[in-house]
Tab-separated table of C-alpha atoms in Angstrom:
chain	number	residue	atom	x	y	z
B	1	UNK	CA	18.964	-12.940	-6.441
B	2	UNK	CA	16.574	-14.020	-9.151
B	3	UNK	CA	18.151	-17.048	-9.485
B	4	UNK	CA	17.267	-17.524	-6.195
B	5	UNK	CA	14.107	-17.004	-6.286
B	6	UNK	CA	13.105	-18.511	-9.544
B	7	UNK	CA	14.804	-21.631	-8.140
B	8	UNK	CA	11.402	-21.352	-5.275
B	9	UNK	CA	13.921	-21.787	-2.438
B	10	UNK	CA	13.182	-19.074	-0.520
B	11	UNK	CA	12.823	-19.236	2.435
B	12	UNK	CA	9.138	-20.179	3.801
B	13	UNK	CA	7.117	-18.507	6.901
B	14	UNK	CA	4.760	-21.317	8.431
B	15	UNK	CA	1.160	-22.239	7.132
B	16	UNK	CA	-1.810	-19.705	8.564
B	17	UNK	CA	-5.697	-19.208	8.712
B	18	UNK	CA	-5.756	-16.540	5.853
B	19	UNK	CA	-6.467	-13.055	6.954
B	20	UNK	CA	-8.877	-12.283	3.893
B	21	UNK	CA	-10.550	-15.568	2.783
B	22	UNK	CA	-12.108	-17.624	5.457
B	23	UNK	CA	-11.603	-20.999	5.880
B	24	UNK	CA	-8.261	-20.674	3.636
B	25	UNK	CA	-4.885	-21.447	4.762
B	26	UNK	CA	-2.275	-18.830	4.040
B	27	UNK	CA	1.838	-18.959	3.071
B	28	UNK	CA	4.683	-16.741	2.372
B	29	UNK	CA	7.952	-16.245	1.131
B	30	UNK	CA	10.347	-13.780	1.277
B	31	UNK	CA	13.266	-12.245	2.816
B	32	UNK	CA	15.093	-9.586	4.989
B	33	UNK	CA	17.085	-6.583	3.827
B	34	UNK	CA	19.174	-4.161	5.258
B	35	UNK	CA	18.857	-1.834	1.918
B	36	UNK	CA	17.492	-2.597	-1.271
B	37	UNK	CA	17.605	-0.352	-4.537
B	38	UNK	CA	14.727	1.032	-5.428
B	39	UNK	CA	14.318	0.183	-9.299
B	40	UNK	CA	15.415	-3.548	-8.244
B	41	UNK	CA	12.392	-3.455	-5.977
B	42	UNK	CA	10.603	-2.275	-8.600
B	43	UNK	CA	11.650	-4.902	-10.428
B	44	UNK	CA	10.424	-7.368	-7.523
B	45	UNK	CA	7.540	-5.779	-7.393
B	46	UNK	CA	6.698	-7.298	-11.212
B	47	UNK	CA	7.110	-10.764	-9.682
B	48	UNK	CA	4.777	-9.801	-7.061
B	49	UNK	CA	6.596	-9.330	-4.364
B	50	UNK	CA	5.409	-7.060	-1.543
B	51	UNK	CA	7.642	-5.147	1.196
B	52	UNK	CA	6.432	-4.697	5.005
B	53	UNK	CA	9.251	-2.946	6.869
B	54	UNK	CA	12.194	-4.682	6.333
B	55	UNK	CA	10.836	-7.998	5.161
B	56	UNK	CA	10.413	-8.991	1.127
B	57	UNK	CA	7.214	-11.096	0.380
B	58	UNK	CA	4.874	-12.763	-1.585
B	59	UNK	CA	2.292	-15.573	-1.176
B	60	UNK	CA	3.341	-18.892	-1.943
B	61	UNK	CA	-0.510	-20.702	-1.271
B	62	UNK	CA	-1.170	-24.167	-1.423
B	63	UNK	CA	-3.754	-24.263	-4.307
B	64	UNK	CA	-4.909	-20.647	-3.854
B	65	UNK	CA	-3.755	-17.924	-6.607
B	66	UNK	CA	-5.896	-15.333	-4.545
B	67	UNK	CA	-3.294	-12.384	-4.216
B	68	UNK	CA	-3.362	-10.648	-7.281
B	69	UNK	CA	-0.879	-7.486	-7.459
B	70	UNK	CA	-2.549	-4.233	-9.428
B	71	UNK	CA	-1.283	-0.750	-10.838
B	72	UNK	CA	-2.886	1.695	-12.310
B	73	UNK	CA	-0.681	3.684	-15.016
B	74	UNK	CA	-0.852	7.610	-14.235
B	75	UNK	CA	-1.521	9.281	-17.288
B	76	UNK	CA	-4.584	6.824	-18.566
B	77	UNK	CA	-6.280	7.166	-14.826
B	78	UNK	CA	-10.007	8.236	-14.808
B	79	UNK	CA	-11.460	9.071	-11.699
B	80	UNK	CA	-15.353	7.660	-11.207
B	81	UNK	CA	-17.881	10.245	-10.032
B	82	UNK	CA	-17.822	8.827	-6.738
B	83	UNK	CA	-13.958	9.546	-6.861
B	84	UNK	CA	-14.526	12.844	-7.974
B	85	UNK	CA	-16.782	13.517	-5.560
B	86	UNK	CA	-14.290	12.396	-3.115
B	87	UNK	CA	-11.797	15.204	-4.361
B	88	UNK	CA	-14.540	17.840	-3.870
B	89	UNK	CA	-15.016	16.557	0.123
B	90	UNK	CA	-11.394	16.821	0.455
B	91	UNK	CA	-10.081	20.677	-1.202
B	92	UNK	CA	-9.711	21.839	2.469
B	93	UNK	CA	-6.775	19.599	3.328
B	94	UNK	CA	-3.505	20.254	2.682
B	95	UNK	CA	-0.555	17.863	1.706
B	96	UNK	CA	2.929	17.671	2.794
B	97	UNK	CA	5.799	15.181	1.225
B	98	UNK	CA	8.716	14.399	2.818
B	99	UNK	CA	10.855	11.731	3.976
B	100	UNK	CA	8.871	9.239	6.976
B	101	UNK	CA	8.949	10.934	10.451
B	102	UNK	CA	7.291	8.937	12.711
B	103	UNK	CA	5.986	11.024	16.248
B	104	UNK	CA	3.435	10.365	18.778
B	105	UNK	CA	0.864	12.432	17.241
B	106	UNK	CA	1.351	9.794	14.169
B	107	UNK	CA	1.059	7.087	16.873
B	108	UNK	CA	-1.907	8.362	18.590
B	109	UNK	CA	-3.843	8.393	14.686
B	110	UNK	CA	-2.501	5.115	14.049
B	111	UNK	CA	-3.888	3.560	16.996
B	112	UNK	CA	-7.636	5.352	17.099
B	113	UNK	CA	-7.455	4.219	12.986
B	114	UNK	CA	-6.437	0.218	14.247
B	115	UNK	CA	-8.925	0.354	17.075
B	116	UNK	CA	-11.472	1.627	14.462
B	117	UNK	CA	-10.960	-0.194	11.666
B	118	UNK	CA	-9.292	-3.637	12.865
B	119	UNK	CA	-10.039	-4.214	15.969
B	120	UNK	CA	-8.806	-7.459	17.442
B	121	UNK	CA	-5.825	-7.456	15.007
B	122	UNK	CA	-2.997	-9.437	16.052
B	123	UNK	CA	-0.936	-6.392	14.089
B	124	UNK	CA	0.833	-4.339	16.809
B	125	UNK	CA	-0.118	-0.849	17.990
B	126	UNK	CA	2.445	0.265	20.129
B	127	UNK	CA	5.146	2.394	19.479
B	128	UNK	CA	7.967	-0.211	18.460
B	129	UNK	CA	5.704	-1.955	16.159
B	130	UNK	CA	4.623	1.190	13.834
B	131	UNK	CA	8.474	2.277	13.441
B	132	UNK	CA	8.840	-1.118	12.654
B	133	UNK	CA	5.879	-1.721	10.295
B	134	UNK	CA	6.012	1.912	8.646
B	135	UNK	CA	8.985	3.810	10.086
B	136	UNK	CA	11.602	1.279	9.112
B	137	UNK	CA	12.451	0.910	5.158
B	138	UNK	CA	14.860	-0.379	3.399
B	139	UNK	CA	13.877	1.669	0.041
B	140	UNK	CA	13.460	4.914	-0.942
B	141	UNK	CA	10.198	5.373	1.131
B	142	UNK	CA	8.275	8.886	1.395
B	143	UNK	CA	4.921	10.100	3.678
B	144	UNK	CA	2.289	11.962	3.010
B	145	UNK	CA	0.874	14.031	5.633
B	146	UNK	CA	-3.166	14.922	5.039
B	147	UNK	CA	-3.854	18.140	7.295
B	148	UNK	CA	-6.958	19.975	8.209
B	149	UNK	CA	-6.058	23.653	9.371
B	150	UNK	CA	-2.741	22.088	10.754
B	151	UNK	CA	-4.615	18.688	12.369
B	152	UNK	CA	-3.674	15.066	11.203
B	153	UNK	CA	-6.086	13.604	9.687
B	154	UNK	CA	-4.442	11.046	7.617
B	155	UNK	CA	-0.788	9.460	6.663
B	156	UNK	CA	0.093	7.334	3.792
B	157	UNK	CA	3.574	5.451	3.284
B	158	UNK	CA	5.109	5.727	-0.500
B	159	UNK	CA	8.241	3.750	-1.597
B	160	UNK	CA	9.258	5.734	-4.794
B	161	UNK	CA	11.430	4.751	-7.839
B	162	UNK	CA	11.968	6.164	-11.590
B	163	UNK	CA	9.524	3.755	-12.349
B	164	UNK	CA	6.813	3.691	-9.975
B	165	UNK	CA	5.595	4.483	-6.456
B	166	UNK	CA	3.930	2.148	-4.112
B	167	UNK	CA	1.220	2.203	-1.511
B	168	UNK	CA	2.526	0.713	1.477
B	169	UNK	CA	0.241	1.873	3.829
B	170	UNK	CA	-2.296	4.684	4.820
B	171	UNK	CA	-4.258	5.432	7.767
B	172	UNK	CA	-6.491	7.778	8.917
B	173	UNK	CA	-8.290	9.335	11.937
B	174	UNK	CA	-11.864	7.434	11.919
B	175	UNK	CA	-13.949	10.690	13.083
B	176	UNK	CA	-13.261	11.660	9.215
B	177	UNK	CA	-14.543	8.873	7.869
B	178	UNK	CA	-17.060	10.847	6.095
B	179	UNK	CA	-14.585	12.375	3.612
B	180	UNK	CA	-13.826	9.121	1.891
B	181	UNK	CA	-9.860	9.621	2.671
B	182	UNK	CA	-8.817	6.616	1.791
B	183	UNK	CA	-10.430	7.108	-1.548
B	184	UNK	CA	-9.355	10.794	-1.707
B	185	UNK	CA	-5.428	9.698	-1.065
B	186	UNK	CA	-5.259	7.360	-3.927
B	187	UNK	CA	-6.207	9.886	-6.313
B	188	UNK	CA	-4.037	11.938	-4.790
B	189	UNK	CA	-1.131	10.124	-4.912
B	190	UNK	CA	-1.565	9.180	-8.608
B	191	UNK	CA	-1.660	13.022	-8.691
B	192	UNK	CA	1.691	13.273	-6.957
B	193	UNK	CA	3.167	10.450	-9.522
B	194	UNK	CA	2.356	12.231	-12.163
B	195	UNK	CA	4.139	15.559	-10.896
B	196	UNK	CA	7.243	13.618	-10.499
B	197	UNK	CA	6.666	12.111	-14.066
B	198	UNK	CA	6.586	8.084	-12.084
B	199	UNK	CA	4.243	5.860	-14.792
B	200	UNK	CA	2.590	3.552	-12.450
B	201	UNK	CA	1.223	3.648	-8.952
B	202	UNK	CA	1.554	0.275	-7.384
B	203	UNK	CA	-1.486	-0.640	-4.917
B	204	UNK	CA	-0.276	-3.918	-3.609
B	205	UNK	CA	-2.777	-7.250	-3.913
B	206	UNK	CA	-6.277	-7.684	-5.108
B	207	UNK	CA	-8.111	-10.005	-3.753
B	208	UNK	CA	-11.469	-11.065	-5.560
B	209	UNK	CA	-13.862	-12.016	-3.012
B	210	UNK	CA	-12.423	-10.391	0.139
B	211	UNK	CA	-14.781	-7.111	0.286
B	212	UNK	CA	-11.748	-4.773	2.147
B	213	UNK	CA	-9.826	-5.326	-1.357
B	214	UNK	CA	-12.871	-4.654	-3.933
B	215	UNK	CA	-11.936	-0.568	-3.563
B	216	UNK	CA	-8.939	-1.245	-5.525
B	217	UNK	CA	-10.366	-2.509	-8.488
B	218	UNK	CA	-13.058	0.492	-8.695
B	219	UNK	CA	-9.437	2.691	-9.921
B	220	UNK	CA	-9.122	1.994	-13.663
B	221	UNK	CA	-8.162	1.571	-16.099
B	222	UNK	CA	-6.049	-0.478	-13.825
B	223	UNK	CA	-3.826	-3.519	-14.803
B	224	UNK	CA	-3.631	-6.967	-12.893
B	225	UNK	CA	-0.687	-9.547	-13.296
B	226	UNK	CA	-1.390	-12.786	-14.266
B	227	UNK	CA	1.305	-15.758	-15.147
B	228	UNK	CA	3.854	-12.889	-14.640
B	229	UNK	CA	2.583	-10.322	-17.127
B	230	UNK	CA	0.471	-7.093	-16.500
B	231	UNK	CA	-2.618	-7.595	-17.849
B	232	UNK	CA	-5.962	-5.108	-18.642
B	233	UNK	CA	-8.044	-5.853	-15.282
């Protein structure tokens, strides 16, 4: 496989207006899977690939090194006041781990959180399209459930190896958006890798410039990589 792909003939999707840099014109590459191993995702992970559903991807830009993939190892994580302060907003939920179950109560929360936060996105909301962009993996994938007196109030999706566990996705019901859950659920979640003894949560690309992606950086230390080697960010 590596062969493959240090060869750069994957295959490649079709030029795009970039989602998170105006006036840029986005690429991909990647491919499809039936079942991949965890640790060799991992392992495609440090060549910054990317998995939604059962696709494999990473950008392939014409003159744009944008997309820059980050971690943040476990046991060096410091949480910023605001973080902290985050925590203290959130000690009345509870969490729940288990493997993805998708339902219509997870449906209804995904689509009040797309209507709410990305409105106009050409990213489907229907039923088909969230098995198929959460609720279909090809990895050792977990959710968490975020709960408030037994209501949803926010899911993330986790795919989990010995060596790290990755934010795929989380979304949250927007009449909450006073608790900061996004914020709340990544130091949550590098709480939960550190239970199961995982060194590195994975938070997918940074992108400087694009103001939806500067919350990542504010979870440090964190490391960026650069020419193919994790580097301090």
């Amino acid at each position: 496989m590596f062969e493959l792909i240090d060869s750069g003939q994957l295959p490649r999707a079709p030029e795009h207006d970039c989602s998170y840099l105006p006036g840029r014109l986005a690429q991909s590459e990647g491919f499809t899977a039936r079942e991949l191993d965890a640790e060799l995702y991992h392992d495609l992970m440090d060549r910054g690939f990317r998995r939604s559903g059962v696709f494999v991807y990473r950008p392939c830009c014409q003159g744009c090194n944008a997309c820059v993939p980050l971690r943040i190892a476990v046991d060096t994580f410091k949480p910023s006041d605001s973080q902290k302060r985050a925590v203290r907003r959130n000690r009345d939920l509870s969490i729940h781990v288990a493997a993805p179950d998708y339902s219509p109560e997870k449906l209804d929360l995904y689509q009040r959180y797309m209507a709410h936060q990305h409105p106009g996105s050409p990213q489907s909301s229907d039923g088909q399209g969230l098995r198929d962009f959460l609720y279909s993996s090809i990895v050792n994938t977990a959710e968490v459930e975020y709960r408030k007196d037994g209501r949803l109030v926010a899911v993330s999706i986790l795919d989990v190896c010995h060596f790290s566990v990755s934010s795929v996705y989380h979304y949250f019901d927007p009449q909450e958006s006073q608790r900061s859950l996004g914020v709340y659920s990544v130091v949550a979640e590098i709480g939960l890798a550190r239970e199961m003894g995982v060194p590195y949560l994975y938070m997918g690309y940074w992108i400087d410039g694009c103001p939806t992606m500067q919350y990542k950086a504010k979870f440090g230390p964190h490391e960026l990589l650069i020419n193919g080697k994790w580097q301090a960010g």
